[in-house]
XYZ file of C-alpha atoms in Angstrom:
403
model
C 90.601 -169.697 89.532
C 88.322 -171.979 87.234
C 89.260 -173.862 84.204
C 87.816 -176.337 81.974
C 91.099 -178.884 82.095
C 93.669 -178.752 84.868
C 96.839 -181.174 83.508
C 98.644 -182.262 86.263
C 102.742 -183.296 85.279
C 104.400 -181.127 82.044
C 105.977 -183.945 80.735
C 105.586 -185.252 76.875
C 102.110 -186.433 78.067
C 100.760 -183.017 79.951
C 101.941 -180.908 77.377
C 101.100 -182.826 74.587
C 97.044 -183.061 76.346
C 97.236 -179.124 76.726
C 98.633 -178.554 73.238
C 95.257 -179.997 71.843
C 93.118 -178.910 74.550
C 93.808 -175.460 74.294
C 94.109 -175.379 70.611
C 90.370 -176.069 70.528
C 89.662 -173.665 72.595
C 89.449 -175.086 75.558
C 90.994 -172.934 78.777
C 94.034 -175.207 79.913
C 96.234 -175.168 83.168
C 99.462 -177.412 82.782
C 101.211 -177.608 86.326
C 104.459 -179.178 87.391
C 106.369 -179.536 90.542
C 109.606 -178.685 88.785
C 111.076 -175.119 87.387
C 111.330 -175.706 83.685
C 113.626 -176.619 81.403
C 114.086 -179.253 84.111
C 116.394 -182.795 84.526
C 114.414 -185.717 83.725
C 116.308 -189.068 83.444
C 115.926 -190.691 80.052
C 117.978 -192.414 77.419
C 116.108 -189.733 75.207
C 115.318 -192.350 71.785
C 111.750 -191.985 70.242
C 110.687 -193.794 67.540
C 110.845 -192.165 64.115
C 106.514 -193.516 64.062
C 105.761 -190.688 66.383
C 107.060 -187.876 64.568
C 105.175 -188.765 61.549
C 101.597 -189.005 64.205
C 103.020 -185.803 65.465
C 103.902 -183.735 62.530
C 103.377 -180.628 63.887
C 106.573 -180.842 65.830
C 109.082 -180.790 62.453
C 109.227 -176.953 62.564
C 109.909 -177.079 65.698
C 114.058 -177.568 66.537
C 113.089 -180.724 69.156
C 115.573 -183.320 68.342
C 118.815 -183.618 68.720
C 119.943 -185.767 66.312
C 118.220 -189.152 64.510
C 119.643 -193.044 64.608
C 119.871 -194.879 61.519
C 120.406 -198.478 63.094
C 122.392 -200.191 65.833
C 123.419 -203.400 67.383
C 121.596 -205.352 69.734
C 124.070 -208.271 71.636
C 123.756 -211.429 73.248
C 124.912 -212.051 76.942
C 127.986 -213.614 75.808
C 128.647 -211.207 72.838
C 128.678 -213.690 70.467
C 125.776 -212.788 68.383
C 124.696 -209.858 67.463
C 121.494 -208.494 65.515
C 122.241 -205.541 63.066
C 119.796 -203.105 61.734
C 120.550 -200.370 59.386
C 117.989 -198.524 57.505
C 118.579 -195.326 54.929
C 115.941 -193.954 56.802
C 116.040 -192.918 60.708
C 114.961 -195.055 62.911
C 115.558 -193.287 66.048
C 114.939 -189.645 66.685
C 117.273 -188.986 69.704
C 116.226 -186.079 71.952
C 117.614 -183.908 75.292
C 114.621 -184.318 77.600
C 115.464 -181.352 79.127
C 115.241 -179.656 75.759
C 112.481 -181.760 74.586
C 110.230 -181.646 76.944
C 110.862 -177.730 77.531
C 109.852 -177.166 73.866
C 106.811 -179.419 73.977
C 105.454 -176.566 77.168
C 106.449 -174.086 74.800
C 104.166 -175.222 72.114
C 101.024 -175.535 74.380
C 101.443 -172.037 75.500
C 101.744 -170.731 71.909
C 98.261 -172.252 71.683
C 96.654 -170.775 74.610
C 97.731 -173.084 77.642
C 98.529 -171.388 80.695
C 101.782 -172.804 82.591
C 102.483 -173.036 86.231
C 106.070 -174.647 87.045
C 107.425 -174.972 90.187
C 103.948 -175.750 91.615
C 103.517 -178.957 93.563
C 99.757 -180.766 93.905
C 99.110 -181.978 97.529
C 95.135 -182.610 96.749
C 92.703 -184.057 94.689
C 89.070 -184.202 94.940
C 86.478 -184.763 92.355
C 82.834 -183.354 93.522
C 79.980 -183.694 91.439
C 80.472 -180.720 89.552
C 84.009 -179.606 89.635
C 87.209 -180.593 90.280
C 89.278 -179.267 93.273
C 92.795 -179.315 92.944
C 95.066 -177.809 96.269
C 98.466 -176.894 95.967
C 101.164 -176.782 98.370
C 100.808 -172.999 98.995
C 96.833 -174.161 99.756
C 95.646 -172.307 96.843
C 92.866 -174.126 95.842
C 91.952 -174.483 91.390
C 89.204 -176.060 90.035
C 88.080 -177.085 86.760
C 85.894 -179.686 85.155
C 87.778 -182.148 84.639
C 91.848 -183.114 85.453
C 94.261 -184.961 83.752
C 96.836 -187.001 85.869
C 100.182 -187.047 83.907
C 102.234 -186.672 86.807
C 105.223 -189.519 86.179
C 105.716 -192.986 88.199
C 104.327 -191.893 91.251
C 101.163 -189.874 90.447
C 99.758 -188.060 93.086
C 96.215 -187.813 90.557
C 96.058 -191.563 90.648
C 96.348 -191.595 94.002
C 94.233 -189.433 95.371
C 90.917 -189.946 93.097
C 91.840 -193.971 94.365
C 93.330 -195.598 90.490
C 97.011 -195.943 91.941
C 97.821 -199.422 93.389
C 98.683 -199.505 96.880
C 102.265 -200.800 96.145
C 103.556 -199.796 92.685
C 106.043 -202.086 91.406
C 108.741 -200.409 89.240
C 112.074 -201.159 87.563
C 115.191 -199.489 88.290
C 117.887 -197.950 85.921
C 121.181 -196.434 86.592
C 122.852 -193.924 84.005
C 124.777 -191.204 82.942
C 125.151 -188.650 79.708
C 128.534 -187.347 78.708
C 129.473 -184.683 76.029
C 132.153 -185.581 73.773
C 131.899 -183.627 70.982
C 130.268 -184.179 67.260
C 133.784 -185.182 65.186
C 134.381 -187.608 68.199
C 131.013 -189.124 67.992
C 131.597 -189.102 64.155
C 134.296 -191.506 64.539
C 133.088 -193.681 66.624
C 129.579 -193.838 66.212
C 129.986 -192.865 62.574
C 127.218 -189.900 60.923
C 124.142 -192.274 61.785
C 124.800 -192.480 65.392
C 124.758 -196.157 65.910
C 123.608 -196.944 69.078
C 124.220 -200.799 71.117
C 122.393 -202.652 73.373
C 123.835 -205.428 75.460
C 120.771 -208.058 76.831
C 121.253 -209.672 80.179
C 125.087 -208.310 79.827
C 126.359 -210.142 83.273
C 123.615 -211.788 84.267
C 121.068 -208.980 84.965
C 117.889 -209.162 84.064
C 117.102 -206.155 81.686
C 120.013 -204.209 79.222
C 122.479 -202.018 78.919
C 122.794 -199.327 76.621
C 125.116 -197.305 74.842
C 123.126 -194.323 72.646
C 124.520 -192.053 70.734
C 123.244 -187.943 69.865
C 124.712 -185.575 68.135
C 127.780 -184.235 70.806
C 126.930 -186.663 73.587
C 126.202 -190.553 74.610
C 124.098 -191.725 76.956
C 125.253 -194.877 78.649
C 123.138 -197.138 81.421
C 121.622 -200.134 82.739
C 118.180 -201.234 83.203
C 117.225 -203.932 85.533
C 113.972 -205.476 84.901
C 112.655 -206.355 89.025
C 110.130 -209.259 88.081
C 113.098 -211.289 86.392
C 115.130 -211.261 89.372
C 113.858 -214.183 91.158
C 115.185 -216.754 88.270
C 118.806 -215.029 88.732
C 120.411 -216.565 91.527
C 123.202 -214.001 92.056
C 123.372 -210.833 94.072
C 123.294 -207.706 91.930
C 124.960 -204.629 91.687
C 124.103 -202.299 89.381
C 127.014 -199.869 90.604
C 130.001 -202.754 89.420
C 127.982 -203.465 86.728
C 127.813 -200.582 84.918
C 131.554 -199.788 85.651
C 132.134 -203.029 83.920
C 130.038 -202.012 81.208
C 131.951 -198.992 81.119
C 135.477 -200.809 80.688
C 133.796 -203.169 78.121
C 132.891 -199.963 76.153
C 136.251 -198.833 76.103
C 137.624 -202.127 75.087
C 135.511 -202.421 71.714
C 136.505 -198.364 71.219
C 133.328 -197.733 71.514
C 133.620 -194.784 73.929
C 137.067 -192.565 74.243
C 139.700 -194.637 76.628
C 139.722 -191.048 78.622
C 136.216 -190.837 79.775
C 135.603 -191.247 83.623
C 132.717 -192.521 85.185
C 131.653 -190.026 86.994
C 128.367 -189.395 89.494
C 125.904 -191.751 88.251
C 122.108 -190.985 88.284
C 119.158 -193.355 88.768
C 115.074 -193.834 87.662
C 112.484 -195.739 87.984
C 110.169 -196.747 85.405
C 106.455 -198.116 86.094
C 105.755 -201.968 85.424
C 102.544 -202.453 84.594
C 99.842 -200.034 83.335
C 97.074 -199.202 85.552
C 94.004 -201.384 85.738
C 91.992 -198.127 85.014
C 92.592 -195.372 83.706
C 89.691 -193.209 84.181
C 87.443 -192.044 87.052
C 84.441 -189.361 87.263
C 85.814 -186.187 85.646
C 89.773 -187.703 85.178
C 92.093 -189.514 82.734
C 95.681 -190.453 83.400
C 98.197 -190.688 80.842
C 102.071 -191.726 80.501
C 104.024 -192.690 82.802
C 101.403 -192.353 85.551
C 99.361 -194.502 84.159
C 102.335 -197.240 83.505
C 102.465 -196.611 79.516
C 105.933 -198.084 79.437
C 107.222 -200.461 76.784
C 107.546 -203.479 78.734
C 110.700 -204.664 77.038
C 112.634 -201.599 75.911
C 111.461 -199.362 79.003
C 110.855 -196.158 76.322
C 107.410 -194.282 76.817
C 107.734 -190.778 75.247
C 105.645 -192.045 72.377
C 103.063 -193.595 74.213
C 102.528 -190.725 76.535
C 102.144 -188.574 73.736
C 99.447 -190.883 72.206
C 97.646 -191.270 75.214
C 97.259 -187.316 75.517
C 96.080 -187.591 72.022
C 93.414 -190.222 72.920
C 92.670 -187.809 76.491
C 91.732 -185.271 74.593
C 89.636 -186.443 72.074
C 87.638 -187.872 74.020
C 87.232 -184.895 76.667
C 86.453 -182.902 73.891
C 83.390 -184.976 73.299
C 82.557 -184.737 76.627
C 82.719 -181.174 76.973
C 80.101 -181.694 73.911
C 77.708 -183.845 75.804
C 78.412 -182.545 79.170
C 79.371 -185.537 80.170
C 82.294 -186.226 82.888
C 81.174 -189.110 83.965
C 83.220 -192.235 84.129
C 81.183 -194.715 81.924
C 81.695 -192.085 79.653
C 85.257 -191.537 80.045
C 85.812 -195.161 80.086
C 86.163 -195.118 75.753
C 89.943 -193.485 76.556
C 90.786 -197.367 78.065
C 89.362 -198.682 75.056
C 91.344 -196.449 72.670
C 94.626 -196.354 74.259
C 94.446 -200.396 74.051
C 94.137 -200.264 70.821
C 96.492 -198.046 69.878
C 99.467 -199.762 72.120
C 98.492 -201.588 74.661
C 97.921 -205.096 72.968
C 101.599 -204.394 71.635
C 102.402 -204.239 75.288
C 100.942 -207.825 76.102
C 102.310 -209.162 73.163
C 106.020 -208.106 73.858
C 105.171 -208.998 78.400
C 103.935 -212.269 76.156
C 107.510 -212.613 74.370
C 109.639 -211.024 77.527
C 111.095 -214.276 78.734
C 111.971 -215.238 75.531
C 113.970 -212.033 74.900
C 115.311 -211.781 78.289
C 115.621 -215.309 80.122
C 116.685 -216.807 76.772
C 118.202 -213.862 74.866
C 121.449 -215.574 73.818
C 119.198 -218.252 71.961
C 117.045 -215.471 70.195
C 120.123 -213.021 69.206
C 121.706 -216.137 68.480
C 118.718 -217.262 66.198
C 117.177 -213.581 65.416
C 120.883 -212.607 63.530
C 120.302 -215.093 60.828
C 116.483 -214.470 60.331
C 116.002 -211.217 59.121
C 112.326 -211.691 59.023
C 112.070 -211.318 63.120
C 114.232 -208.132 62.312
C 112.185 -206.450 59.499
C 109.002 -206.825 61.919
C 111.113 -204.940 64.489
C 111.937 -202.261 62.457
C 108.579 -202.036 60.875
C 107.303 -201.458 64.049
C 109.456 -198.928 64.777
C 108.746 -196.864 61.566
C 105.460 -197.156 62.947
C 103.939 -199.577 59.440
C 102.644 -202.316 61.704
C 101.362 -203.390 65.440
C 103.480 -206.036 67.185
C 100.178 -208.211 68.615
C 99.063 -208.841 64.407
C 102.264 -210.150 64.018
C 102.350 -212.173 66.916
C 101.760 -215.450 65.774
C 104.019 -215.052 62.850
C 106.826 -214.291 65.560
C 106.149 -217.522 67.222
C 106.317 -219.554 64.430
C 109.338 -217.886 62.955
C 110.995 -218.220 66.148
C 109.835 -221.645 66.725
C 110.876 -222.868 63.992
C 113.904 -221.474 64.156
C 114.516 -222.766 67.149
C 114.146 -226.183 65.849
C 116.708 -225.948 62.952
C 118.913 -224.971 65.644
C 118.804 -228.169 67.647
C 119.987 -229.854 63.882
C 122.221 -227.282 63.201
C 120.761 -226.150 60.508
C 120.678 -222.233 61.143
């Protein structure tokens, strides 16, 4: 079997490459290991920015409900910053749903889909592409896309994966409650919370709300843990996390715990992300927001960036990787000077988060950037030096007392 693109991983990133692969024309094989509609752990939020990028997907019945605003708290819950907007903020999804309808589109336009396939091999020849699955059925095609999650088996075997990925750990769980309940207590624009450092750990926890159904966790950020001195548990933790819900009525005083499940979610982003006749997008390539942990959006971009520039190189017959190397170029642009601006600010938000919730709940202006770059109407990195000043100044009228 011969194709021009074989996308390895059918995630928001694989289908998303296929969708506009094949929709030019292009003959497109999208594999994943799992059976779809598959489990895929995720807090499910995606800013509102990427549905407008993405506007193909509105007639399509993808989300599950959207987030108007929410509450972001200090370590000692004594600040808090509020935002609430008229306009969503959050587009909450069921990745299982989601990502399911996302395979769906890229079929419509001519992908073909094999789930339930695992890749053992990758080799890049010359000319071709060889791709061996477990069954040793061998595929090639003329170029492959590696969007095959945390730990690629694309980047590894065409030599881009590090030898030891570092990654950050979560723990979490969704439960159904029902719309009127989630009415009441997370009112019709699904306010959703997130709790910084909440006893000590480095990283959040999270309370966010859909339409019938919450999804609470905890994220623990690794890198951060050698300036906490005590041991960690993310088990007790959330279970105190879970009490502290029910305390503010914030969840119903009947929900139990239940079997919790875990992820892991990529640190850094590859130091390339191209080779002779391959790209790799997403999560296997470490497109993670270094602060919030969210990546659906960025997956989806990269794609976008993937396959514009395969297209040109199917126009120039070109695979090779000085000319593939333009995809690094664009998906920095697009995001990934946002990402070392907010590594940049990380210890500030995390390491001293009860001084900036403290100071960002009285300055609105570090707020409205926030949310601006949500909506998707500005990059972080241009507005990083106004963040620093705001901030440090701030900072000093808090040493007077003056904020």
């Amino acid at each position: 079997m011969n194709y021009d693109v074989i996308i390895v991983g059918a995630g928001p990133a694989g289908s998303t490459a296929a969708f506009f692969l094949a929709k030019k024309g292009y003959k497109v094989l999208l594999i994943d290991k799992h059976k779809f509609p598959r489990f895929k752990p995720c807090g499910g939020g995606i800013p509102i920015a990427t549905f407008k990028r993405f506007s193909y997907l509105e007639k399509y019945d993808l989300v599950d409900s959207y987030c108007y605003g929410g509450f972001i708290h200090s370590p000692s819950l004594k600040y808090s910053i509020e935002a609430h907007s008229e306009k969503p903020i959050l587009a909450m999804v069921l990745r299982e749903k989601f990502d399911n309808g996302l395979v769906k589109i890229a079929q419509e336009n001519g992908a073909e889909f094999f789930d339930g396939k695992k890749v053992k091999d990758v080799n890049i020849f010359q000319d071709k592409v060889m791709i061996t699955l477990d069954n040793d059925i061998k595929i090639s095609s003329d170029v492959v896309i590696g969007a095959d999650g945390v730990s690629s088996i694309v980047a590894k075997k065409i030599g881009l994966a590090p030898q030891q990925k570092k990654v950050n750990v979560c723990i979490f769980q969704e439960y159904k409650l029902g719309e009127q309940i989630l009415d009441k207590i997370a009112t019709t624009q699904r306010f959703s919370h997130v709790h910084f450092m909440y006893k000590n750990i480095p990283g959040y926890a999270w309370l966010f709300t859909k339409k019938d159904s919450i999804n609470i966790g905890i994220g623990q950020f690794i890198p951060y843990q050698k300036f906490v001195k005590q041991k960690i548990s993310l088990n007790n933790t959330f279970k105190s996390y879970f009490d502290l819900l029910k305390q503010e009525k914030l969840i119903p005083d009947y929900l139990k715990i239940g079997k919790l499940k875990g992820g892991c979610i990529p640190i850094n982003t590859l130091k390339q992300t191209y080779s002779d006749r391959a790209l790799i997008c997403g999560d296997a390539a470490g497109f993670i927001n270094p602060v919030s942990g969210g990546g659906i959006q960025f997956a989806m971009i990269s794609a976008e960036n993937a396959a514009m520039i395969l297209e040109d190189a199917f126009k120039n017959d070109n695979f090779k990787s000085s000319f593939l190397s333009r995809y690094q170029n664009l998906w920095m642009n697009e995001f990934g000077k946002d990402f070392q601006t907010l590594l940049r600010f990380s210890r500030i938000y995390l390491l001293q988060a009860e001084r900036f919730i403290k100071i960002a709940s009285k300055d609105k202006r570090l707020g409205n950037i926030m949310l601006n770059y949500l909506y998707g109407d500005t990059h972080l990195y241009k507005n990083r030096r106004r963040l620093l000043i705001y901030y440090i100044s701030d900072r000093i009228k808090d040493v007077f007392g003056l904020i």
